[in-house]
Short mmCIF file of C-alpha atoms in Angstrom, two decimals:
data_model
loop_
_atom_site.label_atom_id
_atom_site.label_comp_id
_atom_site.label_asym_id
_atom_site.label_seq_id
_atom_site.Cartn_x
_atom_site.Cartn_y
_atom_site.Cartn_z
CA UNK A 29 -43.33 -2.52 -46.19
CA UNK A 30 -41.03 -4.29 -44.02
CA UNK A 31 -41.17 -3.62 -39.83
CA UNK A 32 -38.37 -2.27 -37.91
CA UNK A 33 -38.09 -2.91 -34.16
CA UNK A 34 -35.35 -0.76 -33.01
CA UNK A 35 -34.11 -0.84 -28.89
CA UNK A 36 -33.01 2.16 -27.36
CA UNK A 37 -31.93 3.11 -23.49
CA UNK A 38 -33.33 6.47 -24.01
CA UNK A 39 -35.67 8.26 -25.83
CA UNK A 40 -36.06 10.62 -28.63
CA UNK A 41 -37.10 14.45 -27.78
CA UNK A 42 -39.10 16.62 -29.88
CA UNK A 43 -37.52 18.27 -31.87
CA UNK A 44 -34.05 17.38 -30.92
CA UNK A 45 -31.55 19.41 -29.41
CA UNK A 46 -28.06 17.46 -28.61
CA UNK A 47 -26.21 14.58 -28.61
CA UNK A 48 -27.23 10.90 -29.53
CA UNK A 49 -32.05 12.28 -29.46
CA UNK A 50 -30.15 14.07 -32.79
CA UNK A 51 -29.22 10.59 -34.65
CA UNK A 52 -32.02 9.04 -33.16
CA UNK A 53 -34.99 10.99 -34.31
CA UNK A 54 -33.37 12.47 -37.88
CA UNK A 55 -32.28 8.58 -38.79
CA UNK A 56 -35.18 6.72 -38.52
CA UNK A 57 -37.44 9.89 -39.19
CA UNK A 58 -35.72 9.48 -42.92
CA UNK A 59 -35.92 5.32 -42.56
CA UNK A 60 -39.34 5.71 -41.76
CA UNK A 61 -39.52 6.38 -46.15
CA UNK A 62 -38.18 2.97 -46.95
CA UNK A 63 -39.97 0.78 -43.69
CA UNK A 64 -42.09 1.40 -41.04
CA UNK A 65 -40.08 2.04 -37.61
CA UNK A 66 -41.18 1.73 -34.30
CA UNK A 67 -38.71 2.93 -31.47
CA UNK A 68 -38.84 1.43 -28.61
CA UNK A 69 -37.08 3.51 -25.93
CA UNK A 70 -37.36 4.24 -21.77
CA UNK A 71 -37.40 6.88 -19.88
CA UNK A 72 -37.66 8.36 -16.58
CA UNK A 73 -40.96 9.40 -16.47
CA UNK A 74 -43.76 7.39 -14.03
CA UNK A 75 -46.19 7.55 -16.94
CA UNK A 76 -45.33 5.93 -20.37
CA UNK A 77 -46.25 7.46 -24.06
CA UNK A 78 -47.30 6.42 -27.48
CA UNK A 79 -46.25 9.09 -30.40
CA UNK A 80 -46.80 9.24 -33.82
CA UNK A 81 -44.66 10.89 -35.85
CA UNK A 82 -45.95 10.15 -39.19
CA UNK A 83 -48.01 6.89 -40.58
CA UNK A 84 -44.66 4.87 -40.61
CA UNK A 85 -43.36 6.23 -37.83
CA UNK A 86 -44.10 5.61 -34.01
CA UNK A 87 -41.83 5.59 -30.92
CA UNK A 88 -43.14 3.71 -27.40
CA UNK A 89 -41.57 5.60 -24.42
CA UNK A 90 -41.73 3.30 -21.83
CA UNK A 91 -41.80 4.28 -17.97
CA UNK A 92 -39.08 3.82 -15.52
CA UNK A 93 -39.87 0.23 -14.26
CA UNK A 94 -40.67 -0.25 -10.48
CA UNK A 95 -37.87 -2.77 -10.00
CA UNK A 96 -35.76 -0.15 -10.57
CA UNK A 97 -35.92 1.12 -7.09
CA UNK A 98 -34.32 -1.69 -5.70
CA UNK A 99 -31.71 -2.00 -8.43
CA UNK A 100 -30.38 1.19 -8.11
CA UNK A 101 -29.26 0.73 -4.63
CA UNK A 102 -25.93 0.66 -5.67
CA UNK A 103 -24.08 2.91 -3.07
CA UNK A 104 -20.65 2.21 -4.19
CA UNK A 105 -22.21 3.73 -7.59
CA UNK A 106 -23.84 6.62 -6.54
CA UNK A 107 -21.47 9.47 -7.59
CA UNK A 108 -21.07 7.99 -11.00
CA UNK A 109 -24.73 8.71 -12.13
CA UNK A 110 -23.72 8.28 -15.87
CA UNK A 111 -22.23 4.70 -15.67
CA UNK A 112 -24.65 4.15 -12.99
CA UNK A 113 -27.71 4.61 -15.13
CA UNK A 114 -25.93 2.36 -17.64
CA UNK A 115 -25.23 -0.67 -15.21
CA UNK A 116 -29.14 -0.41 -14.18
CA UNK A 117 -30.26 -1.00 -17.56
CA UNK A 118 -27.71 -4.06 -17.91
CA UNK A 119 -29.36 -5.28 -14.72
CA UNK A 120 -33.10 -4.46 -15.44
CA UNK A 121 -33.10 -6.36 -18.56
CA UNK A 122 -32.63 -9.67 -16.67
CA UNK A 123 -35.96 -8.90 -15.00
CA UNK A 124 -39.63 -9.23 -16.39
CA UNK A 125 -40.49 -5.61 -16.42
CA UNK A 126 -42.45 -3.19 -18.60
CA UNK A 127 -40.08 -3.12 -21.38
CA UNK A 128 -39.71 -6.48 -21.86
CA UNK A 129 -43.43 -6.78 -21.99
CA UNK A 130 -43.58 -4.31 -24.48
CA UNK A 131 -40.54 -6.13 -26.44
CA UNK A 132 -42.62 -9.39 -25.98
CA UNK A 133 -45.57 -7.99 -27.89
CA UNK A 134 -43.84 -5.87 -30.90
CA UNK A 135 -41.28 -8.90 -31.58
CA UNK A 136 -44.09 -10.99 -33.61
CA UNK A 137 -44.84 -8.51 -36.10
CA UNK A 138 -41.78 -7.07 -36.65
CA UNK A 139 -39.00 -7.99 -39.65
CA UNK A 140 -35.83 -6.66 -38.30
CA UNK A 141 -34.67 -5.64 -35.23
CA UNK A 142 -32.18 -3.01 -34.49
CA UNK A 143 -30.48 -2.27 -31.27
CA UNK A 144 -28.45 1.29 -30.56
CA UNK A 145 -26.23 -0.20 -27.85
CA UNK A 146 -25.56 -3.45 -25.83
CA UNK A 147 -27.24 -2.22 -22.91
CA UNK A 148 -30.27 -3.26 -23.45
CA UNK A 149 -29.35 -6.94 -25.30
CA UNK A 150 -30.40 -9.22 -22.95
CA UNK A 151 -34.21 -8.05 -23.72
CA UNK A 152 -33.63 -10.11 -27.11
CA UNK A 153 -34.04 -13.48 -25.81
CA UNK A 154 -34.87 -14.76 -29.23
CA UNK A 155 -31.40 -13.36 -30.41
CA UNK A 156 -29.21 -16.54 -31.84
CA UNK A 157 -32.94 -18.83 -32.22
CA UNK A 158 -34.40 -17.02 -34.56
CA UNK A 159 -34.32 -16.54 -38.52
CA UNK A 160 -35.18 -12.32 -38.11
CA UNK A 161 -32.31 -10.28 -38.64
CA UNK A 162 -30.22 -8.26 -36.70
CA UNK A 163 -28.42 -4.67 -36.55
CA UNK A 164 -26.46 -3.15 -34.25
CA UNK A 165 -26.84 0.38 -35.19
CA UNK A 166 -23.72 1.84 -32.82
CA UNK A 167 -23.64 5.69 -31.60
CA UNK A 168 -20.01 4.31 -30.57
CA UNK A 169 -17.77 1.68 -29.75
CA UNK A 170 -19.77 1.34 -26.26
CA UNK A 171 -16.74 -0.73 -24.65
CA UNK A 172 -14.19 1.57 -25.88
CA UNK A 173 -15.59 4.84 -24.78
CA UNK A 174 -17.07 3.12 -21.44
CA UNK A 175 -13.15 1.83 -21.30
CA UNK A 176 -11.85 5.04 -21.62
CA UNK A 177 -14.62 7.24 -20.03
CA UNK A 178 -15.60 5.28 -16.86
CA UNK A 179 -13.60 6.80 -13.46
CA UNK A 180 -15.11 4.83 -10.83
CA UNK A 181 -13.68 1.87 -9.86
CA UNK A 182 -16.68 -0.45 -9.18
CA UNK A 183 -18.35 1.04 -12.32
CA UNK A 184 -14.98 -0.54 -14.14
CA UNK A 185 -15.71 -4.04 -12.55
CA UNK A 186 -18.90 -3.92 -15.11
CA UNK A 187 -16.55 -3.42 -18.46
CA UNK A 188 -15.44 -7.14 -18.82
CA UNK A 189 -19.87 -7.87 -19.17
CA UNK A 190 -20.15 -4.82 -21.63
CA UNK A 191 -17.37 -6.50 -23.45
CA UNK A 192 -19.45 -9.78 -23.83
CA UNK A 193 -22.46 -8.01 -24.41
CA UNK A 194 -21.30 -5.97 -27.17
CA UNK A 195 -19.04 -9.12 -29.14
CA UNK A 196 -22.18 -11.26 -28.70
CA UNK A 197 -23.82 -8.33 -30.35
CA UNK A 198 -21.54 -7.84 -33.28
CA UNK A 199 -21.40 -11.54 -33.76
CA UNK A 200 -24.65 -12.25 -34.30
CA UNK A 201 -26.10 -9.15 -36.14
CA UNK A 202 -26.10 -9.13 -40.03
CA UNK A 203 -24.88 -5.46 -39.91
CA UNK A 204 -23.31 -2.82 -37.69
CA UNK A 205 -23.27 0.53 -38.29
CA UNK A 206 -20.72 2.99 -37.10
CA UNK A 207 -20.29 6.86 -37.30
CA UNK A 208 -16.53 6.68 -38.61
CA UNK A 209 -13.52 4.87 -40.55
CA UNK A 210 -11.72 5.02 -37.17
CA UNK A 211 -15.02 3.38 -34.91
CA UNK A 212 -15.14 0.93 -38.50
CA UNK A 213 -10.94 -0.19 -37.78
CA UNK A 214 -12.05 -0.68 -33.70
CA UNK A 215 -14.75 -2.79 -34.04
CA UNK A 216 -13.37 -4.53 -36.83
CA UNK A 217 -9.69 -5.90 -35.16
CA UNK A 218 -11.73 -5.95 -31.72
CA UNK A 219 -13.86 -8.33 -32.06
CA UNK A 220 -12.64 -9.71 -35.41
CA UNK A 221 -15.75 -9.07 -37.39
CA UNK A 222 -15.60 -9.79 -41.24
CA UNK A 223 -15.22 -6.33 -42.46
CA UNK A 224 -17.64 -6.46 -45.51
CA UNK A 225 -20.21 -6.37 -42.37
CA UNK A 226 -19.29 -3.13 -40.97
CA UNK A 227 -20.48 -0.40 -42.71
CA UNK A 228 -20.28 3.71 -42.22
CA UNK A 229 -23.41 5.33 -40.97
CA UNK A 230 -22.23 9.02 -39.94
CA UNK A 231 -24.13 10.93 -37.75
CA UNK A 232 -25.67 13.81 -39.72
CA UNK A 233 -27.85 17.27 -40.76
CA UNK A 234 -30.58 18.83 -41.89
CA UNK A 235 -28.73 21.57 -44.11
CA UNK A 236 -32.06 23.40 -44.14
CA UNK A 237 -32.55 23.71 -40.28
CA UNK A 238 -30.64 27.00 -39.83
CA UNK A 239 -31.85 30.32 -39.37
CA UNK A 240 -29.66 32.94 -41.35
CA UNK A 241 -26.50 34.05 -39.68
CA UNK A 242 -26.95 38.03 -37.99
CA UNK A 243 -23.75 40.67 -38.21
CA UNK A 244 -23.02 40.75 -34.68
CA UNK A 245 -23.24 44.53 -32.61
CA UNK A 246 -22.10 42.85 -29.63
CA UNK A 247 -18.75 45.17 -28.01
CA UNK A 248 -18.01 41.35 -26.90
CA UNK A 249 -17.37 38.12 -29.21
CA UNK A 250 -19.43 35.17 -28.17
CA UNK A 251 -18.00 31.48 -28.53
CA UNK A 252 -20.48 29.21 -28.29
CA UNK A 253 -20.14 25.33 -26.68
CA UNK A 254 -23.15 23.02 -26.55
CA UNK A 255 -23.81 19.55 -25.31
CA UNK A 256 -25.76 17.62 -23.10
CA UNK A 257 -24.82 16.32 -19.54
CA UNK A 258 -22.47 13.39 -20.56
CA UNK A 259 -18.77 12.91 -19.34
CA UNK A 260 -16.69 14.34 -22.07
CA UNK A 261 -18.68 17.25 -22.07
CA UNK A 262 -18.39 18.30 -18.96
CA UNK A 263 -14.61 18.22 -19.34
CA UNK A 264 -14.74 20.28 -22.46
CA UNK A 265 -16.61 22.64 -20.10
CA UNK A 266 -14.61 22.53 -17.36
CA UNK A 267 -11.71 23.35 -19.34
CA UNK A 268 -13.69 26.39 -20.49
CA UNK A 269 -14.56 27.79 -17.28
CA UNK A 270 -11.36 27.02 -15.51
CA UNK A 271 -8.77 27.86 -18.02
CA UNK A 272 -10.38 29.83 -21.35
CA UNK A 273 -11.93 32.24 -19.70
CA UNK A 274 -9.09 33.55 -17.89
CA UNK A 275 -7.10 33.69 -21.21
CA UNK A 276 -9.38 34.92 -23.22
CA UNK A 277 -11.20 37.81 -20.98
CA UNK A 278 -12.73 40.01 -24.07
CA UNK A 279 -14.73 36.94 -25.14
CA UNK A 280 -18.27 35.74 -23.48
CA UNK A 281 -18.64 32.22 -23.49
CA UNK A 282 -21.98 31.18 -24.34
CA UNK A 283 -22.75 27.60 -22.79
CA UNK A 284 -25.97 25.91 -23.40
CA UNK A 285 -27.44 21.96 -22.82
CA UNK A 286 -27.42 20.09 -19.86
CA UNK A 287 -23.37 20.01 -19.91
CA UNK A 288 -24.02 23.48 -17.48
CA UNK A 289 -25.55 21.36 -14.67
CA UNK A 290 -22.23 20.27 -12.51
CA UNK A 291 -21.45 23.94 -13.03
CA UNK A 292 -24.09 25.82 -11.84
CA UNK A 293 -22.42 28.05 -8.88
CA UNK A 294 -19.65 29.30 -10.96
CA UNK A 295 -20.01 33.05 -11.81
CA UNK A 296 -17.38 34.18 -13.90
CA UNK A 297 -18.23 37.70 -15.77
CA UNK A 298 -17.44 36.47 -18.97
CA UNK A 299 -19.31 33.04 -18.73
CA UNK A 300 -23.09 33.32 -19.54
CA UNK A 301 -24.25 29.68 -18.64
CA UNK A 302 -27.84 28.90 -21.04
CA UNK A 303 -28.84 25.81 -19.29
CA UNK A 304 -30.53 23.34 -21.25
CA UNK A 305 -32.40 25.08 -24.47
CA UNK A 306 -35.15 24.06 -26.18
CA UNK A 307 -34.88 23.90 -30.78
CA UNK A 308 -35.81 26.96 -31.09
CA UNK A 309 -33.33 28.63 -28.31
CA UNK A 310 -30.93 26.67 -30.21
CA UNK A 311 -31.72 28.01 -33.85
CA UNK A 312 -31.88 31.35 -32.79
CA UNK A 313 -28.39 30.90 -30.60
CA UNK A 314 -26.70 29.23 -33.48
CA UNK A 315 -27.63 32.63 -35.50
CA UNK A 316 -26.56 34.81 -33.22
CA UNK A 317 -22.95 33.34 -31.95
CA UNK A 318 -19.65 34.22 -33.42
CA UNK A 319 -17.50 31.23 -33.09
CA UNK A 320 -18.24 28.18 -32.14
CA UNK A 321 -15.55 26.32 -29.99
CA UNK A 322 -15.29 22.33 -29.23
CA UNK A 323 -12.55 21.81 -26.93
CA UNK A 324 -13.28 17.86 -26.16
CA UNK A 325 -10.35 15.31 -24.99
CA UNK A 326 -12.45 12.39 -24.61
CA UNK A 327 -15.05 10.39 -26.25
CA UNK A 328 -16.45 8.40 -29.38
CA UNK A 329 -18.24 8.67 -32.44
CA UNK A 330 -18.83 11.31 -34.19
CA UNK A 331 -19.54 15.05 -32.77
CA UNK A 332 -22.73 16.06 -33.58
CA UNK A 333 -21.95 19.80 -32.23
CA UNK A 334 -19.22 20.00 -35.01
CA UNK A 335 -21.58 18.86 -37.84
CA UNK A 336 -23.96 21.35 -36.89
CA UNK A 337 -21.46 24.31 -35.63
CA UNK A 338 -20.31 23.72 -39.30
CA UNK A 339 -23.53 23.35 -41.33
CA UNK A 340 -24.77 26.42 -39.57
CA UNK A 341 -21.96 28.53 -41.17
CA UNK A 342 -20.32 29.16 -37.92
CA UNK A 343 -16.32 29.43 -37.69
CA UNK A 344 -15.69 26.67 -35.47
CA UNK A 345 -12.10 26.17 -33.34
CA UNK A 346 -11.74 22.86 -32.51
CA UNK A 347 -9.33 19.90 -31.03
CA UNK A 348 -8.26 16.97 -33.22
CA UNK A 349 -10.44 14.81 -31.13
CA UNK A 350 -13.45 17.51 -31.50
CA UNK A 351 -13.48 16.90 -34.99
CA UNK A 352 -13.06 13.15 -35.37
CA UNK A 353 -13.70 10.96 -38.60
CA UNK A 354 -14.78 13.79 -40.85
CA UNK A 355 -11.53 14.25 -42.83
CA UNK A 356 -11.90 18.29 -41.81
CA UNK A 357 -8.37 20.28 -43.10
CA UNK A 358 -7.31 22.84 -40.47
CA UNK A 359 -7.81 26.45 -41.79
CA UNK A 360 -9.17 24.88 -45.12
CA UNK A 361 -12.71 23.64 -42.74
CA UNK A 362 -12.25 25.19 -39.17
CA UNK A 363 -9.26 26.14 -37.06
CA UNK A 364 -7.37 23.40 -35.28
CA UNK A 365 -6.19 24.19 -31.40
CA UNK A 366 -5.21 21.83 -28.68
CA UNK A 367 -5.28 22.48 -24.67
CA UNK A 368 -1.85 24.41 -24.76
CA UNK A 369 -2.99 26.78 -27.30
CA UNK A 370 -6.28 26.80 -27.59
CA UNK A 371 -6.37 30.53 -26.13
CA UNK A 372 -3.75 31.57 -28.49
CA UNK A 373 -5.77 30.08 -31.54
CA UNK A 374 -8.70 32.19 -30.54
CA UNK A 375 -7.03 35.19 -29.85
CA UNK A 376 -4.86 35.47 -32.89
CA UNK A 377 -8.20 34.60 -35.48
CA UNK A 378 -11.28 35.54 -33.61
CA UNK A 379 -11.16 39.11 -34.63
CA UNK A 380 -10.24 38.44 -38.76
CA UNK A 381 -13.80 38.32 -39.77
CA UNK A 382 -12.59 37.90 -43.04
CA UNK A 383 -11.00 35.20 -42.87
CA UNK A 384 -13.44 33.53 -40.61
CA UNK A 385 -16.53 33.98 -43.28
CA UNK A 386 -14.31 32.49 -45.81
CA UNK A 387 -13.45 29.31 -43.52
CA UNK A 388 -16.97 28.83 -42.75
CA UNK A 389 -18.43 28.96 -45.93
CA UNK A 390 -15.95 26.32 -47.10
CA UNK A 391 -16.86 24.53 -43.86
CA UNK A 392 -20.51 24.58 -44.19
CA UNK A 393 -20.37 23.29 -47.90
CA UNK A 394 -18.23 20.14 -46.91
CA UNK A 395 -20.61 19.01 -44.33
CA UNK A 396 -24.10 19.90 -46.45
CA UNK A 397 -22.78 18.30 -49.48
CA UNK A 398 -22.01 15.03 -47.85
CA UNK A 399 -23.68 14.60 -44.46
CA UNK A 400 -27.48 15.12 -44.88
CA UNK A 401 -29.51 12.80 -43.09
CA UNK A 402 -31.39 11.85 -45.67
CA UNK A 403 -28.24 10.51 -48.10
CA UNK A 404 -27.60 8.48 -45.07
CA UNK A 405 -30.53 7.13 -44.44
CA UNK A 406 -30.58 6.19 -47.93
CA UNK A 407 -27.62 4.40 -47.66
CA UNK A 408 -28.55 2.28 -44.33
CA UNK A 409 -31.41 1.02 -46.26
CA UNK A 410 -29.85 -0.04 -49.54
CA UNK A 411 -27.06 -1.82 -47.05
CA UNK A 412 -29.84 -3.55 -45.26
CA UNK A 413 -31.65 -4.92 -48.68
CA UNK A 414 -28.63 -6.33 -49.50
CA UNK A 415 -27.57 -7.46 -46.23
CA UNK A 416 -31.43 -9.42 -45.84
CA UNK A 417 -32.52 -10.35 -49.19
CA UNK A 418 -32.43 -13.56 -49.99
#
């Protein structure tokens, strides 16, 4: 069975909740069939950690480095704590520290390696001298949604480096993976990669997660947003707090992940902020909700919220951007709104529960007959035979 070596700026969580711990665990969880996988991914912790998933599948969390002290002083960076975190791991991989040890001593015996971003390329010293091949296994196009993401001006004077990091990446790996047609078209006339090379991965389910959907007694509707403490999320919930709510006054806003954090003195009596929640929170707030909204203006890749709103059986109302590279039909799969009349959208359908139970259940059939994460996985590794047989 062959070995996968796969590099990641941040670990898995278990069992995942949100975001990119979602693709990340439920991937190579499935992978783990075909080859054994070992993740190798940091954290922030002072202590690191050895798990074992199952007999082909292990994941080394490795602790925050002590360089990293004196990297991260940074002041002209220390408002933008997501880029910031980002630029450190660019710079901490051009220093011998724990992870590179650790990279150092699973390289040997490993077949393939696979990286998740560019962040963490410069670890792969052997990358270009070597016969073992490569994958870049992209959440996003990293430049592109750093490009379009990034606010703070000295965190910009990094792009031009993620640019290099991420064309030497595509340039020398056998494969890359992306969640979409439209991330497929970016990296393709970006960097001029042959397109035969570039192949769809979509982020995915697990149609069999979900707890069954309860009649709601509630005088109020709840709408439901999730999503972890990242950028584009915190827009979507600013827009919520600042603007939906006021229009919308007869609906509670459920809010949940760490996307609550920059908005934790706002009391508003019909927002109910949840905080970060742990799987089974989640589950059992998923079967409880009556809509699920995704009002997102920025961003990359594929939304895992709207796979799983969707899978779940809940009516979701979403913005074009919300539902990216799924090929969803408005009213047919969920309900299309934009900023201007996102208010409108919900106030006109929220209460036709017929028609809402209809959507949804042609909704949730879409996504669980053709994004399980187990048809995908299946795919990645009959693209990768091909790709390194020889």
């Amino acid at each position: 069975m062959k070995k996968l070596l796969v590099l990641n700026h941040f670990p898995t969580v278990y069992p995942p909740t949100s975001g990119g711990t979602l693709r990340y665990f439920h991937l190579y969880k499935e992978l783990s069939h075909y080859y054994n996988v070992t993740l190798l991914s940091q954290t922030q912790g002072r202590k690191g950690s050895f798990f074992q998933y199952s007999p082909n599948f292990t994941e080394y969390k490795v602790e925050k480095d002590p360089i990293k002290k004196q990297i991260s002083q940074l002041p002209q960076l220390s408002e933008a704590i997501y880029e910031l975190e980002l630029i450190i791991n660019i710079k901490l991989s051009s220093h011998p520290t724990i992870y590179k040890n650790y990279y150092e001593s699973l390289y040997g015996t490993s077949d393939i390696i696979i990286h998740e971003s560019p962040y963490l390329l410069r670890y792969d010293r052997y990358l270009g001298f070597d016969n073992k091949p490569r994958i870049y296994n992209s959440h996003n196009h990293e430049y592109v949604l750093a490009n379009q993401i990034w606010r703070n001006q000295k965190a910009r004077e990094y792009l031009p480096l993620i640019y290099e990091l991420e064309r030497k990446l595509v340039e020398c790996a056998k494969l890359i993976f992306v969640t979409s047609e439209i991330e497929r078209n970016s990296f393709i006339d970006m960097y001029n990669k042959d397109p035969k090379k570039v192949k769809l991965a979509p982020n995915g389910i697990d149609p069999d997660a979900w707890l069954q959907i309860k009649e709601s007694s509630n005088k109020r509707l709840h709408a439901l947003f999730i999503g972890a403490n990242y950028p584009p999320n915190i827009e979507a919930v600013g827009y919520i707090i600042h603007y939906l709510a006021d229009k919308c006054p007869e609906i509670e806003f459920l809010i949940a992940g760490g996307c609550c954090n920059p908005f934790s003195a706002i009391k508003k009596p019909n927002i109910k902020l949840l905080g970060r929640v742990h799987h089974k929170q989640k589950l059992k707030l998923f079967a409880k909700t009556d809509i699920a909204i995704n009002p997102m203006f920025t961003g990359a890749g594929v939304n895992l919220k709207t796979l799983e709103f969707l899978s779940a059986g809940i009516p979701l109302f979403s913005t074009d951007f919300g539902v990216r590279g799924l090929n969803l039909i408005d009213k047919e799969h969920y309900l299309h709104a934009e900023k201007e009349d996102f208010s409108n959208k919900i106030n006109q359908f929220c209460h036709d529960k017929k028609f809402l139970k209809e959507m949804s259940l042609r909704g949730q059939k879409y996504i669980n007959d053709n994004y399980t994460w187990s048809n995908i996985a299946k795919s990645i590794y009959e693209e990768i035979e091909r790709a390194t047989t020889f």
